Amino acid sequence: MLAYLACTAPRRQPREKLANLLWGSHFETQARQNLRQSLVRLRRILGQDSILSDDNDVWLAPGLIDCDAARFETLIVEGSQRRWPRPPISTAIRC
């Protein structure tokens, strides 16, 4: 769960989605209980303010974990928004 929250940060994740993703083979009541127990354990290890939640969503505190996959995705988006002059393909391919 921590890895998933880190890679999707800073977006909030619905509790129902997390429960289904991690414990989809269990009954809904058991999946929700497992989610609550996991959140308690993670908060005990990382600190009470590390994982934030409300009745519907769960998310990591800003800046808690730097996920390289999330950073890579951000760089892709930033790069696609820039209009860098690109050299002709012939300069990139040397025959």
Coordinates of N, CA and C in Angstrom, one line a residue:
M1 N 0.8 -1.2 0.0 CA 0.0 0.0 0.0 C 0.9 1.2 0.0
L2 N 1.9 1.2 0.8 CA 2.8 2.4 0.8 C 3.4 2.7 -0.6
A3 N 3.9 1.7 -1.3 CA 4.4 1.9 -2.6 C 3.4 2.5 -3.5
Y4 N 2.2 1.9 -3.5 CA 1.1 2.5 -4.3 C 0.8 3.9 -4.0
L5 N 0.7 4.2 -2.7 CA 0.4 5.6 -2.3 C 1.5 6.5 -2.8
A6 N 2.8 6.1 -2.6 CA 3.9 6.9 -3.0 C 3.9 7.1 -4.5
C7 N 3.6 6.1 -5.3 CA 3.7 6.3 -6.8 C 2.5 7.1 -7.3
T8 N 1.4 7.2 -6.5 CA 0.3 7.9 -7.0 C 0.2 9.3 -6.3
A9 N 1.1 9.6 -5.4 CA 1.1 10.9 -4.7 C 1.3 12.0 -5.7
P10 N 0.7 13.1 -5.5 CA -0.1 13.6 -4.3 C -1.6 13.3 -4.4
R11 N -2.0 12.5 -5.4 CA -3.4 12.2 -5.5 C -4.0 11.4 -4.4
R12 N -5.2 11.7 -4.0 CA -5.9 10.9 -3.0 C -6.4 9.6 -3.6
Q13 N -6.4 8.6 -2.8 CA -6.8 7.3 -3.3 C -8.1 6.9 -2.6
P14 N -9.2 6.5 -3.3 CA -10.4 6.1 -2.5 C -10.1 4.8 -1.7
R15 N -10.7 4.8 -0.5 CA -10.5 3.7 0.4 C -11.0 2.4 -0.3
E16 N -12.1 2.5 -1.0 CA -12.7 1.3 -1.7 C -11.7 0.8 -2.8
K17 N -11.1 1.7 -3.5 CA -10.1 1.2 -4.5 C -9.0 0.5 -3.9
L18 N -8.4 1.1 -2.8 CA -7.3 0.4 -2.1 C -7.7 -1.0 -1.6
A19 N -8.8 -1.0 -0.9 CA -9.3 -2.3 -0.4 C -9.5 -3.3 -1.5
N20 N -10.0 -2.9 -2.6 CA -10.2 -3.9 -3.7 C -8.9 -4.3 -4.4
L21 N -8.0 -3.3 -4.5 CA -6.7 -3.6 -5.1 C -5.9 -4.5 -4.3
L22 N -5.9 -4.3 -3.0 CA -5.0 -5.1 -2.1 C -5.7 -6.4 -1.5
W23 N -7.0 -6.3 -1.3 CA -7.7 -7.5 -0.7 C -9.0 -7.8 -1.5
G24 N -8.9 -7.7 -2.8 CA -10.1 -8.0 -3.6 C -10.7 -9.4 -3.5
S25 N -9.9 -10.3 -3.1 CA -10.4 -11.7 -3.0 C -11.1 -11.9 -1.7
H26 N -11.1 -10.9 -0.8 CA -11.8 -11.0 0.5 C -13.2 -10.4 0.4
F27 N -14.0 -10.7 1.4 CA -15.3 -10.1 1.5 C -15.1 -8.6 1.8
E28 N -16.0 -7.7 1.4 CA -15.8 -6.3 1.5 C -15.5 -5.9 2.9
T29 N -16.3 -6.4 3.9 CA -16.1 -6.1 5.3 C -14.6 -6.4 5.7
Q30 N -14.1 -7.6 5.4 CA -12.8 -8.0 5.7 C -11.8 -7.1 5.0
A31 N -12.0 -6.8 3.8 CA -11.0 -5.9 3.0 C -10.9 -4.5 3.7
R32 N -12.1 -4.0 4.1 CA -12.0 -2.7 4.8 C -11.3 -2.8 6.1
Q33 N -11.5 -3.8 6.8 CA -10.8 -4.0 8.1 C -9.3 -4.2 7.9
N34 N -8.9 -4.9 6.9 CA -7.5 -5.0 6.6 C -6.9 -3.7 6.2
L35 N -7.6 -2.9 5.5 CA -7.1 -1.5 5.1 C -6.9 -0.7 6.4
R36 N -7.9 -0.7 7.3 CA -7.8 0.1 8.5 C -6.6 -0.4 9.4
Q37 N -6.4 -1.7 9.5 CA -5.3 -2.3 10.2 C -4.0 -1.9 9.6
S38 N -3.9 -1.9 8.3 CA -2.7 -1.6 7.6 C -2.3 -0.1 7.8
L39 N -3.4 0.8 7.8 CA -3.1 2.2 8.0 C -2.6 2.4 9.4
V40 N -3.2 1.8 10.4 CA -2.7 1.9 11.8 C -1.2 1.5 11.8
R41 N -0.9 0.4 11.2 CA 0.5 -0.1 11.3 C 1.5 0.8 10.6
L42 N 1.1 1.3 9.4 CA 2.0 2.3 8.7 C 2.2 3.5 9.5
R43 N 1.1 4.0 10.1 CA 1.2 5.3 10.9 C 2.1 5.0 12.1
R44 N 2.0 3.9 12.7 CA 2.8 3.5 13.8 C 4.3 3.6 13.4
I45 N 4.6 3.1 12.2 CA 6.0 3.0 11.8 C 6.5 4.4 11.3
L46 N 5.7 5.1 10.5 CA 6.1 6.3 9.8 C 5.7 7.6 10.6
G47 N 4.9 7.5 11.5 CA 4.4 8.6 12.3 C 2.9 8.9 12.0
Q48 N 2.3 9.4 12.9 CA 0.8 9.6 12.8 C 0.4 10.6 11.7
D49 N 1.3 11.5 11.4 CA 0.9 12.5 10.3 C 1.4 12.1 9.0
S50 N 2.0 10.9 8.8 CA 2.5 10.5 7.6 C 1.5 10.1 6.5
I51 N 0.5 9.4 7.0 CA -0.6 9.0 6.1 C -1.9 9.7 6.5
L52 N -2.4 10.4 5.6 CA -3.6 11.2 5.9 C -4.8 10.5 5.3
S53 N -6.0 10.7 5.9 CA -7.2 10.1 5.4 C -8.4 10.8 5.9
D54 N -9.5 10.6 5.2 CA -10.8 11.0 5.6 C -11.8 9.8 5.5
D55 N -13.0 10.1 5.5 CA -14.0 8.9 5.4 C -13.9 8.2 4.1
N56 N -13.4 8.9 3.0 CA -13.5 8.3 1.7 C -12.1 8.0 1.1
D57 N -11.1 8.8 1.4 CA -9.8 8.7 0.7 C -8.6 8.6 1.7
V58 N -7.5 8.1 1.1 CA -6.2 8.0 1.8 C -5.1 8.6 0.9
W59 N -4.2 9.3 1.6 CA -3.1 9.9 0.8 C -1.9 10.1 1.7
L60 N -0.7 10.2 1.1 CA 0.5 10.5 1.8 C 0.7 12.0 2.1
A61 N 1.3 12.2 3.2 CA 1.6 13.6 3.6 C 2.6 14.1 2.5
P62 N 2.4 15.4 2.1 CA 3.3 15.9 1.0 C 4.8 15.9 1.5
G63 N 5.6 15.4 0.5 CA 7.0 15.3 0.7 C 7.5 14.2 1.6
L64 N 6.6 13.3 2.0 CA 7.0 12.2 2.8 C 7.9 11.2 2.1
I65 N 7.6 10.8 0.9 CA 8.4 9.9 0.1 C 8.5 10.4 -1.3
D66 N 9.7 10.3 -1.9 CA 10.0 10.7 -3.2 C 10.1 9.4 -4.1
C67 N 9.1 9.2 -4.9 CA 9.0 8.0 -5.7 C 9.6 8.3 -7.1
D68 N 10.6 7.6 -7.5 CA 11.2 7.8 -8.8 C 10.2 7.6 -9.9
A69 N 9.3 6.7 -9.8 CA 8.3 6.5 -10.9 C 7.4 7.7 -11.0
A70 N 7.0 8.3 -9.9 CA 6.1 9.5 -9.9 C 6.9 10.7 -10.5
R71 N 8.2 10.8 -10.1 CA 9.0 11.9 -10.6 C 9.2 11.7 -12.1
F72 N 9.4 10.5 -12.6 CA 9.6 10.3 -14.0 C 8.3 10.7 -14.8
E73 N 7.2 10.3 -14.3 CA 5.9 10.7 -14.9 C 5.8 12.2 -14.9
T74 N 6.1 12.9 -13.9 CA 6.1 14.4 -13.8 C 7.0 15.0 -14.9
L75 N 8.2 14.4 -15.0 CA 9.1 14.9 -16.0 C 8.6 14.7 -17.4
I76 N 8.0 13.6 -17.7 CA 7.4 13.4 -19.0 C 6.3 14.4 -19.3
V77 N 5.5 14.7 -18.3 CA 4.4 15.7 -18.5 C 5.0 17.1 -18.8
E78 N 6.0 17.4 -17.9 CA 6.7 18.7 -18.1 C 7.4 18.8 -19.5
G79 N 8.0 17.8 -19.9 CA 8.7 17.8 -21.1 C 7.8 17.9 -22.3
S80 N 6.6 17.2 -22.2 CA 5.7 17.3 -23.3 C 5.0 18.6 -23.4
Q81 N 5.0 19.4 -22.4 CA 4.4 20.7 -22.4 C 5.4 21.8 -23.0
R82 N 6.7 21.5 -23.0 CA 7.7 22.4 -23.5 C 7.8 22.2 -25.0
R83 N 8.1 23.2 -25.7 CA 8.2 23.1 -27.1 C 9.7 23.3 -27.5
W84 N 10.5 22.2 -27.2 CA 11.9 22.3 -27.5 C 12.1 22.1 -29.0
P85 N 13.0 22.9 -29.6 CA 13.3 22.7 -31.0 C 14.0 21.3 -31.2
R86 N 13.5 20.5 -32.0 CA 14.1 19.2 -32.2 C 15.0 19.2 -33.5
P87 N 16.1 18.5 -33.4 CA 17.0 18.5 -34.6 C 16.4 17.5 -35.6
P88 N 16.7 17.6 -36.8 CA 16.1 16.7 -37.8 C 16.6 15.3 -37.5
I89 N 15.8 14.3 -37.8 CA 16.1 12.9 -37.5 C 17.4 12.5 -38.1
S90 N 17.8 13.1 -39.2 CA 19.0 12.7 -39.9 C 20.2 13.0 -39.0
T91 N 20.2 13.9 -38.1 CA 21.3 14.2 -37.2 C 21.3 13.2 -36.1
A92 N 20.2 12.6 -35.8 CA 20.2 11.6 -34.7 C 20.6 10.3 -35.1
I93 N 20.5 10.0 -36.4 CA 20.8 8.7 -36.9 C 22.1 8.8 -37.8
R94 N 23.1 8.2 -37.4 CA 24.4 8.2 -38.2 C 24.5 6.9 -38.9
C95 N 24.6 7.0 -40.2 CA 24.7 5.8 -41.1 C 26.2 5.6 -41.4

